[in-house]
Short mmCIF file of C-alpha atoms in Angstrom, two decimals:
data_model
loop_
_atom_site.label_atom_id
_atom_site.label_comp_id
_atom_site.label_asym_id
_atom_site.label_seq_id
_atom_site.Cartn_x
_atom_site.Cartn_y
_atom_site.Cartn_z
CA MET I 1 0.00 0.00 0.00
CA GLU I 2 3.00 2.28 0.46
CA TYR I 3 3.27 2.95 -3.24
CA LEU I 4 -0.23 4.38 -3.20
CA ALA I 5 0.65 6.89 -0.48
CA ASP I 6 3.87 7.76 -2.29
CA GLY I 7 1.92 8.11 -5.52
CA LEU I 8 -0.59 10.42 -3.85
CA ALA I 9 2.17 12.59 -2.37
CA ALA I 10 3.94 12.77 -5.72
CA ALA I 11 0.63 13.50 -7.41
CA LEU I 12 -0.01 16.48 -5.12
CA HIS I 13 3.49 17.75 -5.88
CA LEU I 14 2.82 17.32 -9.60
CA LEU I 15 -0.48 19.13 -9.35
CA LEU I 16 1.12 22.05 -7.54
CA HIS I 17 3.94 22.26 -10.07
CA LEU I 18 2.19 21.17 -13.26
CA ASP I 19 4.79 19.87 -15.70
CA ASP I 20 4.51 20.31 -19.45
CA ALA I 21 3.29 16.77 -20.13
CA THR I 22 0.48 17.02 -17.56
CA ARG I 23 -0.52 20.46 -18.82
CA ALA I 24 -0.57 19.15 -22.39
CA ALA I 25 -2.72 16.17 -21.43
CA ILE I 26 -5.22 18.44 -19.64
CA ALA I 27 -5.28 20.83 -22.62
CA ALA I 28 -5.76 17.98 -25.12
CA THR I 29 -8.61 16.55 -23.03
CA LEU I 30 -10.40 19.87 -22.74
CA LEU I 31 -9.90 20.71 -26.43
CA SER I 32 -11.10 17.39 -27.85
CA THR I 33 -14.04 17.29 -25.40
CA GLY I 34 -14.89 20.87 -26.30
CA TYR I 35 -14.89 20.15 -30.05
CA ALA I 36 -16.91 16.99 -29.53
CA MET I 37 -19.50 18.64 -27.30
CA THR I 38 -19.89 21.60 -29.63
CA ALA I 39 -20.56 19.29 -32.58
CA ALA I 40 -22.87 17.02 -30.54
CA MET I 41 -24.89 19.97 -29.23
CA LEU I 42 -25.17 21.68 -32.63
CA LEU I 43 -26.42 18.48 -34.26
CA GLY I 44 -28.14 16.79 -31.37
CA LEU I 45 -30.15 19.58 -29.80
CA PRO I 46 -32.30 20.40 -32.85
CA VAL I 47 -32.85 16.71 -33.62
CA GLY I 48 -33.66 15.87 -30.00
CA PHE I 49 -36.00 18.84 -29.72
CA ALA I 50 -37.79 17.87 -32.94
CA LEU I 51 -38.13 14.28 -31.69
CA GLY I 52 -39.63 15.40 -28.39
CA TYR I 53 -41.75 18.26 -29.66
CA ALA I 54 -43.07 17.51 -33.13
CA SER I 55 -44.96 14.66 -34.75
CA PHE I 56 -43.73 13.43 -38.09
CA PRO I 57 -43.48 10.15 -40.02
CA GLY I 58 -40.58 8.00 -38.87
CA LYS I 59 -40.32 9.71 -35.50
CA ARG I 60 -40.67 6.49 -33.49
CA ALA I 61 -38.08 4.70 -35.63
CA LEU I 62 -35.63 7.58 -35.18
CA ARG I 63 -36.21 7.60 -31.45
CA LEU I 64 -35.67 3.85 -31.26
CA LEU I 65 -32.43 4.18 -33.23
CA SER I 66 -31.20 6.99 -31.00
CA ASP I 67 -32.08 5.05 -27.81
CA THR I 68 -30.33 1.96 -29.18
CA LEU I 69 -27.19 3.98 -29.93
CA LEU I 70 -27.00 4.92 -26.27
CA ALA I 71 -25.61 1.45 -25.70
CA PHE I 72 -23.16 1.61 -28.62
CA PRO I 73 -19.83 0.17 -27.39
CA THR I 74 -17.13 2.83 -27.44
CA VAL I 75 -14.64 0.43 -28.98
CA LEU I 76 -17.01 -0.12 -31.86
CA ILE I 77 -17.42 3.67 -32.30
CA GLY I 78 -13.63 3.93 -32.35
CA LEU I 79 -13.39 1.15 -34.91
CA LEU I 80 -16.02 2.63 -37.23
CA VAL I 81 -14.64 6.16 -37.09
CA TYR I 82 -11.14 4.73 -37.55
CA ALA I 83 -12.34 2.98 -40.71
CA PHE I 84 -13.58 6.31 -42.07
CA ILE I 85 -10.61 8.49 -41.21
CA THR I 86 -7.77 6.06 -41.72
CA TYR I 87 -5.52 6.88 -44.68
CA ARG I 88 -7.29 4.29 -46.82
CA GLY I 89 -10.77 5.36 -45.63
CA PRO I 90 -13.24 7.71 -47.39
CA LEU I 91 -12.08 10.67 -45.28
CA GLY I 92 -8.44 9.56 -45.25
CA GLU I 93 -7.15 12.47 -47.31
CA TRP I 94 -8.24 14.91 -44.61
CA GLY I 95 -5.51 13.55 -42.36
CA LEU I 96 -7.70 13.31 -39.27
CA LEU I 97 -6.30 10.09 -37.84
CA PHE I 98 -4.21 10.63 -34.67
CA THR I 99 -5.27 14.26 -34.38
CA LEU I 100 -7.47 16.07 -31.88
CA PRO I 101 -10.26 16.70 -34.43
CA GLY I 102 -10.18 13.01 -35.34
CA MET I 103 -10.62 12.08 -31.68
CA ALA I 104 -13.34 14.68 -31.34
CA ILE I 105 -15.31 13.05 -34.19
CA GLY I 106 -15.41 9.77 -32.32
CA GLN I 107 -16.31 11.48 -29.07
CA ALA I 108 -19.05 13.44 -30.81
CA VAL I 109 -20.50 10.17 -32.11
CA LEU I 110 -20.48 8.94 -28.52
CA ALA I 111 -22.18 12.07 -27.18
CA LEU I 112 -24.73 12.48 -29.98
CA PRO I 113 -27.23 9.77 -28.93
CA ILE I 114 -27.07 11.00 -25.34
CA VAL I 115 -27.88 14.56 -26.43
CA VAL I 116 -30.59 13.48 -28.89
CA SER I 117 -32.40 10.95 -26.69
CA TRP I 118 -32.26 12.89 -23.46
CA THR I 119 -33.18 16.20 -25.06
CA ALA I 120 -36.22 14.47 -26.59
CA GLN I 121 -37.00 13.00 -23.18
CA ALA I 122 -36.67 16.41 -21.51
CA VAL I 123 -39.05 18.02 -24.00
CA GLU I 124 -41.57 15.17 -23.74
CA SER I 125 -41.50 15.38 -19.94
CA LEU I 126 -42.38 19.05 -19.91
CA ASP I 127 -45.75 19.83 -18.34
CA PRO I 128 -48.32 19.80 -21.21
CA ARG I 129 -49.91 22.89 -19.67
CA CYS I 130 -46.82 24.87 -20.76
CA ARG I 131 -47.74 24.63 -24.44
CA GLU I 132 -51.40 25.30 -23.72
CA THR I 133 -50.52 28.31 -21.60
CA LEU I 134 -48.38 29.75 -24.37
CA LEU I 135 -51.15 29.21 -26.90
CA THR I 136 -53.73 30.84 -24.64
CA LEU I 137 -51.41 33.85 -24.33
CA GLY I 138 -51.47 34.19 -28.11
CA ALA I 139 -48.06 32.69 -28.93
CA ARG I 140 -47.51 31.76 -32.55
CA PRO I 141 -46.12 28.31 -33.46
CA LEU I 142 -42.48 29.44 -33.66
CA GLN I 143 -42.80 31.34 -30.39
CA VAL I 144 -44.29 28.26 -28.73
CA ALA I 145 -41.37 26.14 -29.91
CA ARG I 146 -38.78 28.72 -28.84
CA LEU I 147 -40.32 29.18 -25.39
CA THR I 148 -40.78 25.43 -24.93
CA LEU I 149 -37.06 25.02 -25.54
CA TRP I 150 -36.34 27.83 -23.09
CA GLU I 151 -38.63 26.19 -20.51
CA CYS I 152 -36.56 22.98 -20.80
CA ARG I 153 -33.28 24.87 -20.33
CA TYR I 154 -32.34 23.27 -17.02
CA ALA I 155 -33.12 19.76 -18.21
CA ILE I 156 -31.11 20.42 -21.38
CA GLY I 157 -28.27 21.80 -19.27
CA MET I 158 -28.33 18.50 -17.39
CA VAL I 159 -28.15 16.62 -20.71
CA CYS I 160 -25.07 18.62 -21.75
CA VAL I 161 -23.31 18.09 -18.45
CA THR I 162 -24.05 14.36 -18.54
CA ALA I 163 -22.74 14.01 -22.09
CA PHE I 164 -19.67 16.07 -21.18
CA GLY I 165 -19.00 13.77 -18.22
CA ARG I 166 -19.33 10.71 -20.47
CA VAL I 167 -16.97 12.11 -23.13
CA ILE I 168 -14.26 13.47 -20.87
CA THR I 169 -13.84 10.15 -19.03
CA GLU I 170 -13.79 8.05 -22.22
CA VAL I 171 -10.57 6.18 -23.01
CA GLY I 172 -11.16 3.67 -25.84
CA ILE I 173 -11.99 6.17 -28.58
CA ALA I 174 -9.23 8.56 -27.51
CA MET I 175 -6.70 5.74 -27.61
CA MET I 176 -7.80 4.35 -31.01
CA LEU I 177 -8.30 7.61 -32.87
CA GLY I 178 -5.78 9.80 -31.08
CA GLY I 179 -2.96 7.31 -30.78
CA ASN I 180 -1.90 8.66 -27.35
CA ILE I 181 0.82 10.90 -28.84
CA ARG I 182 2.65 12.91 -26.21
CA TYR I 183 2.08 16.69 -26.36
CA ALA I 184 -0.45 16.13 -29.15
CA THR I 185 -3.29 13.68 -28.57
CA ARG I 186 -2.47 12.28 -25.14
CA THR I 187 -5.49 12.97 -22.97
CA MET I 188 -5.83 12.53 -19.21
CA THR I 189 -7.48 9.13 -19.55
CA THR I 190 -5.00 7.73 -22.08
CA ALA I 191 -2.13 9.17 -20.04
CA ILE I 192 -3.44 7.49 -16.88
CA ALA I 193 -3.65 4.17 -18.75
CA LEU I 194 -0.11 4.57 -20.10
CA GLU I 195 1.50 5.75 -16.85
CA THR I 196 -0.17 2.93 -14.92
CA SER I 197 1.08 0.35 -17.41
CA LYS I 198 4.59 1.76 -16.92
CA GLY I 199 4.24 1.66 -13.14
CA GLU I 200 4.34 5.49 -12.88
CA PHE I 201 1.58 5.84 -10.34
CA ALA I 202 2.35 9.43 -9.35
CA GLN I 203 1.63 10.79 -12.82
CA GLY I 204 -1.43 8.54 -13.10
CA ILE I 205 -2.82 9.59 -9.75
CA ALA I 206 -2.14 13.27 -10.47
CA LEU I 207 -4.12 13.08 -13.68
CA GLY I 208 -6.74 11.00 -11.92
CA LEU I 209 -7.13 13.73 -9.31
CA VAL I 210 -7.60 16.35 -12.02
CA LEU I 211 -10.27 14.15 -13.60
CA LEU I 212 -11.88 13.68 -10.21
CA LEU I 213 -11.97 17.46 -9.71
CA MET I 214 -13.60 17.85 -13.10
CA ALA I 215 -16.12 15.14 -12.27
CA PHE I 216 -16.87 16.99 -9.05
CA ALA I 217 -17.42 20.25 -10.95
CA VAL I 218 -19.63 18.40 -13.42
CA ASN I 219 -21.64 16.94 -10.53
CA LEU I 220 -22.03 20.35 -8.96
CA LEU I 221 -23.43 21.62 -12.26
CA LEU I 222 -25.71 18.58 -12.49
CA ALA I 223 -27.03 19.22 -8.99
CA PHE I 224 -27.67 22.84 -9.91
CA PHE I 225 -29.62 21.94 -13.04
CA ARG I 226 -31.52 19.22 -11.20
CA ARG I 227 -32.56 21.65 -8.46
CA ARG I 228 -33.59 24.36 -10.93
CA GLY I 229 -35.35 21.82 -13.16
CA ARG I 230 -37.53 20.58 -10.34
CA ALA I 231 -38.89 24.08 -9.73
CA MET T 1 -76.11 41.79 -29.39
CA SER T 2 -74.48 39.82 -32.19
CA ALA T 3 -73.44 36.18 -31.82
CA LEU T 4 -69.73 35.88 -31.14
CA TYR T 5 -69.70 32.09 -30.94
CA GLU T 6 -72.00 29.72 -32.70
CA CYS T 7 -71.77 25.99 -32.04
CA ARG T 8 -73.92 23.32 -33.62
CA ASP T 9 -73.75 19.54 -33.16
CA LEU T 10 -70.34 19.96 -31.63
CA VAL T 11 -68.67 16.65 -30.75
CA GLN T 12 -65.23 16.00 -29.34
CA ARG T 13 -63.66 12.60 -28.86
CA TYR T 14 -60.43 11.49 -27.19
CA ALA T 15 -59.12 8.05 -28.17
CA GLY T 16 -62.53 7.17 -29.59
CA ARG T 17 -64.35 8.13 -26.38
CA GLU T 18 -66.89 10.91 -26.63
CA ALA T 19 -65.93 13.75 -24.31
CA LEU T 20 -68.47 16.34 -25.42
CA ARG T 21 -71.72 16.49 -27.37
CA LEU T 22 -73.30 19.89 -27.68
CA PRO T 23 -76.32 20.24 -29.96
CA GLU T 24 -76.40 24.01 -29.98
CA LEU T 25 -74.88 27.00 -28.24
CA THR T 26 -74.79 30.67 -29.11
CA VAL T 27 -72.77 33.20 -27.16
CA ASP T 28 -73.28 36.90 -27.76
CA ALA T 29 -70.53 39.49 -27.55
CA GLY T 30 -70.26 40.86 -24.03
CA GLU T 31 -72.28 38.00 -22.56
CA VAL T 32 -71.35 36.16 -19.37
CA LEU T 33 -71.92 32.42 -19.48
CA ALA T 34 -71.52 29.84 -16.73
CA LEU T 35 -70.97 26.26 -17.85
CA THR T 36 -72.17 23.84 -15.20
CA GLY T 37 -72.54 20.10 -14.92
CA PRO T 38 -70.98 17.11 -13.21
CA ASN T 39 -67.30 16.21 -13.51
CA GLY T 40 -66.46 14.74 -16.90
CA CYS T 41 -69.44 16.26 -18.66
CA GLY T 42 -67.22 18.20 -21.07
CA LYS T 43 -66.97 21.69 -19.58
CA SER T 44 -63.18 21.87 -19.89
CA THR T 45 -63.33 20.27 -23.33
CA LEU T 46 -65.79 22.91 -24.49
CA LEU T 47 -63.53 25.67 -23.14
CA ARG T 48 -60.54 24.18 -24.97
CA LEU T 49 -62.54 24.14 -28.17
CA LEU T 50 -63.68 27.73 -27.66
CA ALA T 51 -60.05 28.71 -27.00
CA PHE T 52 -59.01 27.03 -30.27
CA LEU T 53 -56.56 24.77 -28.46
CA GLU T 54 -58.02 21.84 -30.37
CA ARG T 55 -60.35 21.16 -33.26
CA PRO T 56 -63.71 19.43 -32.77
CA ALA T 57 -64.13 15.87 -34.03
CA SER T 58 -67.27 17.02 -35.81
CA GLY T 59 -69.80 19.80 -35.83
CA LEU T 60 -69.72 23.52 -36.36
CA LEU T 61 -67.78 26.01 -34.26
CA ARG T 62 -67.97 29.52 -35.66
CA TYR T 63 -66.23 32.54 -34.17
CA ALA T 64 -67.32 35.94 -35.43
CA GLY T 65 -64.36 37.88 -34.10
CA GLY T 66 -61.08 38.67 -35.86
CA ALA T 67 -59.18 36.48 -38.28
CA GLU T 68 -56.76 35.37 -35.56
CA PRO T 69 -58.99 34.14 -32.73
CA ARG T 70 -56.07 33.15 -30.49
CA GLN T 71 -55.04 36.80 -30.34
CA GLU T 72 -58.47 37.70 -28.95
CA VAL T 73 -59.44 34.71 -26.85
CA THR T 74 -57.61 33.56 -23.75
CA LEU T 75 -58.18 30.71 -21.33
CA LEU T 76 -57.26 30.41 -17.65
CA LEU T 77 -56.69 26.75 -16.89
CA GLN T 78 -58.09 25.24 -13.70
CA ASP T 79 -54.59 24.55 -12.37
CA ALA T 80 -52.79 27.46 -13.97
CA TYR T 81 -49.24 26.99 -15.18
CA LEU T 82 -46.61 29.67 -14.71
CA MET T 83 -43.46 29.70 -16.78
CA ARG T 84 -40.04 29.28 -15.16
CA CYS T 85 -39.41 32.99 -14.82
CA SER T 86 -40.31 35.86 -12.53
CA VAL T 87 -43.86 36.97 -11.72
CA PHE T 88 -43.33 40.14 -13.78
CA ALA T 89 -42.13 38.12 -16.78
CA ASN T 90 -45.14 35.81 -16.46
CA VAL T 91 -47.67 38.62 -16.29
CA THR T 92 -46.17 40.48 -19.25
CA LEU T 93 -45.34 37.39 -21.33
CA GLY T 94 -48.39 37.66 -23.60
CA LEU T 95 -47.65 41.32 -24.28
CA ARG T 96 -44.02 40.57 -25.10
CA LEU T 97 -45.17 37.81 -27.45
CA ARG T 98 -47.08 40.56 -29.26
CA HIS T 99 -43.85 42.59 -29.33
CA GLN T 100 -45.26 45.22 -27.00
CA ARG T 101 -42.40 46.73 -25.04
CA GLN T 102 -43.89 49.95 -23.72
CA ASP T 103 -45.75 50.52 -20.46
CA LEU T 104 -45.12 46.96 -19.32
CA ARG T 105 -44.45 48.06 -15.74
CA ALA T 106 -47.65 50.13 -15.58
CA ILE T 107 -49.76 47.35 -17.09
CA TYR T 108 -48.19 44.84 -14.70
CA GLU T 109 -49.03 47.01 -11.70
CA GLU T 110 -52.60 47.61 -12.89
CA CYS T 111 -53.35 43.95 -13.58
CA MET T 112 -51.77 42.70 -10.37
CA ARG T 113 -53.81 45.21 -8.35
CA ALA T 114 -56.93 44.10 -10.24
CA VAL T 115 -56.45 40.54 -8.98
CA GLY T 116 -55.96 41.69 -5.42
CA PHE T 117 -52.21 42.14 -4.92
CA ALA T 118 -51.71 45.27 -2.83
CA ALA T 119 -47.95 45.58 -3.50
CA PRO T 120 -47.21 44.20 -6.98
CA GLY T 121 -43.70 45.67 -6.97
CA GLU T 122 -42.63 43.34 -4.16
CA LEU T 123 -43.74 40.30 -6.14
CA ALA T 124 -42.27 41.32 -9.49
CA GLY T 125 -38.96 39.51 -9.16
CA ARG T 126 -40.29 36.54 -7.26
CA ASP T 127 -39.98 33.03 -8.66
CA ARG T 128 -43.11 30.92 -9.23
CA ARG T 129 -41.93 28.51 -6.50
CA ALA T 130 -42.36 31.23 -3.94
CA LEU T 131 -46.08 31.60 -4.67
CA SER T 132 -48.99 29.78 -3.09
CA GLY T 133 -51.59 27.99 -5.24
CA GLY T 134 -54.03 30.91 -4.93
CA GLU T 135 -51.34 33.45 -5.74
CA ARG T 136 -50.33 31.47 -8.84
CA GLN T 137 -53.91 31.40 -10.02
CA ARG T 138 -54.24 35.16 -9.54
CA VAL T 139 -50.91 35.84 -11.28
CA ALA T 140 -52.07 33.68 -14.20
CA LEU T 141 -55.34 35.65 -14.33
CA ALA T 142 -53.36 38.92 -14.25
CA ALA T 143 -51.38 37.66 -17.29
CA ARG T 144 -54.66 37.15 -19.15
CA LEU T 145 -56.09 40.51 -18.09
CA ALA T 146 -52.94 42.21 -19.37
CA LEU T 147 -53.90 41.08 -22.87
CA ARG T 148 -57.24 42.92 -22.67
CA PRO T 149 -58.90 39.92 -24.31
CA ARG T 150 -62.13 40.06 -26.20
CA VAL T 151 -63.11 36.69 -24.71
CA LEU T 152 -62.02 35.43 -21.32
CA LEU T 153 -62.49 31.70 -20.73
CA LEU T 154 -62.18 30.47 -17.17
CA ASP T 155 -61.97 26.86 -16.06
CA GLU T 156 -63.06 26.55 -12.43
CA PRO T 157 -61.15 29.70 -11.47
CA THR T 158 -62.10 29.57 -7.81
CA ALA T 159 -62.02 25.79 -7.30
CA SER T 160 -58.62 25.46 -5.71
CA VAL T 161 -58.08 28.80 -4.02
CA ASP T 162 -58.88 30.19 -0.59
CA ALA T 163 -61.79 32.55 0.06
CA ARG T 164 -59.64 35.70 -0.17
CA SER T 165 -58.15 34.69 -3.52
CA ALA T 166 -61.61 33.65 -4.78
CA ARG T 167 -62.98 37.09 -3.88
CA ALA T 168 -60.12 38.80 -5.69
CA ILE T 169 -60.68 36.65 -8.78
CA VAL T 170 -64.42 37.38 -8.80
CA ASP T 171 -63.77 41.13 -8.49
CA ALA T 172 -61.24 41.04 -11.35
CA VAL T 173 -63.59 39.11 -13.64
CA ARG T 174 -66.44 41.46 -12.80
CA ASP T 175 -64.27 44.42 -13.84
CA CYS T 176 -63.62 42.60 -17.11
CA VAL T 177 -67.35 42.11 -17.65
CA ARG T 178 -67.95 45.82 -17.05
CA ARG T 179 -65.47 46.61 -19.80
CA GLY T 180 -67.50 44.48 -22.21
CA THR T 181 -65.35 41.34 -22.25
CA THR T 182 -67.23 38.17 -23.09
CA VAL T 183 -66.71 35.74 -20.19
CA ILE T 184 -67.37 32.01 -20.33
CA CYS T 185 -66.70 30.25 -17.07
CA ALA T 186 -66.87 26.56 -16.16
CA THR T 187 -67.78 26.44 -12.50
CA HIS T 188 -69.62 24.74 -9.69
CA ASP T 189 -69.42 27.93 -7.63
CA ARG T 190 -72.94 29.33 -7.24
CA ALA T 191 -71.59 32.47 -5.56
CA LEU T 192 -69.37 33.14 -8.56
CA MET T 193 -72.30 32.67 -10.95
CA ALA T 194 -74.44 35.04 -8.92
CA ALA T 195 -71.66 37.61 -8.64
CA LEU T 196 -71.19 37.61 -12.40
CA ALA T 197 -74.94 37.37 -13.11
CA ALA T 198 -74.08 34.67 -15.59
CA ARG T 199 -76.43 32.78 -17.88
CA GLU T 200 -76.17 29.14 -16.92
CA VAL T 201 -75.66 26.43 -19.48
CA ALA T 202 -75.79 22.95 -17.99
CA LEU T 203 -73.83 20.22 -19.74
CA GLY T 204 -73.88 16.50 -19.20
CA ARG T 205 -77.56 15.71 -19.68
CA ARG T 206 -80.07 15.94 -22.48
CA TRP T 207 -79.10 19.40 -23.53
CA ASP T 208 -81.71 22.10 -23.71
CA GLU T 209 -80.27 25.57 -23.56
CA SER T 210 -83.58 27.37 -23.23
CA GLU T 211 -84.54 25.22 -20.26
CA SER T 212 -81.20 25.87 -18.59
CA ALA T 213 -81.31 29.55 -19.39
CA ALA T 214 -84.75 29.89 -17.93
CA ALA T 215 -83.56 28.50 -14.63
CA SER T 216 -80.55 30.76 -14.43
CA ALA T 217 -79.79 34.40 -13.84
CA PRO T 218 -80.28 36.97 -16.63
CA PRO T 219 -77.47 37.96 -18.99
CA ALA T 220 -74.89 40.38 -17.65
CA GLY T 221 -75.30 43.03 -20.30
CA ALA T 222 -75.77 45.72 -17.68
CA GLY T 223 -72.63 44.87 -15.81
CA GLY T 224 -73.65 42.24 -13.30
CA ALA T 225 -74.51 42.96 -9.74
CA ALA T 226 -73.15 40.91 -6.89
#
């Protein structure tokens, strides 16, 4: 057990005097997660809102597909995206493999079903009196849709935070599509895996602590949205 | 008076089950109507149809007002819903939806006082969670009054509020009637009907408007005494 205590002490030292490699891993994690979340929100929010709000042919099939993709194994996502962005793949000439944008594509694919399904769920769960109230106040269809989305803001905030938490702690996609290249695509999770395999617990625990702090911040945000959403 | 609403053989069904059957109903502009009848007889359904929240399964529903009825007709639900924003934002929401930006504060104050709030300014920034059930109902009514509607539809407005709130609601609706607003109110509250001098239309039995009307108070064309 001594090595754990030593690792923790060294981790605290590392955290206080962040070295270049740790800083780079944190930056890569935040960048790729940021790209992925931006893409997932831009694509997923309108689709999720439409699924929860409107009625159209094929809606149930789309919802079923989105719900099924929630259980998509991350390794399979990594494999599929790899097949597309590898040098022999259809997007190979873009040179995305082993880059942050390449990783972000895989992470966006992971986050997308979460954003779509849970946004749809949030809109469906909204009190039906909300729409009726807006209509009785003379709102036009576009105004009703806009205000319905606004009324779901806390629930949607919760969706974003949940998807962010899922993406930032993911390791399989980051490893397969990023290649764990130091100072380039090495994220906190892939660094932890690497350092642990080398027996460098201090570095691993330091990065683990940073991840834990982020998870704590994410949970604080979740609690905030949950509290506001219940009102 | 000219007929504002004209309904004939109006039927509404939900999932194949008949929720309302109304052979005939005419509502004149400026009239005050009380819809009565047992639970499940279709009072709320009729109000939803008159508010154009849904279309009837069959029958005729004619509105002789403007081309955009939803801009003239408003409905206060039995258990009113307030949006997740301040009391001020809730009361002025309908006006802002109509892109009215001027005099919002003055209109807010006037409508809140009309529903019995002595100090509207203190409530303006308050969240809906901080309001009691009666206060919510009155704030929701204030939001409808702010629109100066041509038709005010009320679904059991005093059913779930205390006596003080009920009095405030009755007073506010009576003011509306004096201004010439057409009021149609689903209620079991005899005191409310008397206060508004409403013509009673009983639903939920073999429908005969003339019979019901004969047994009820006269129309409130003159303003309605308590």
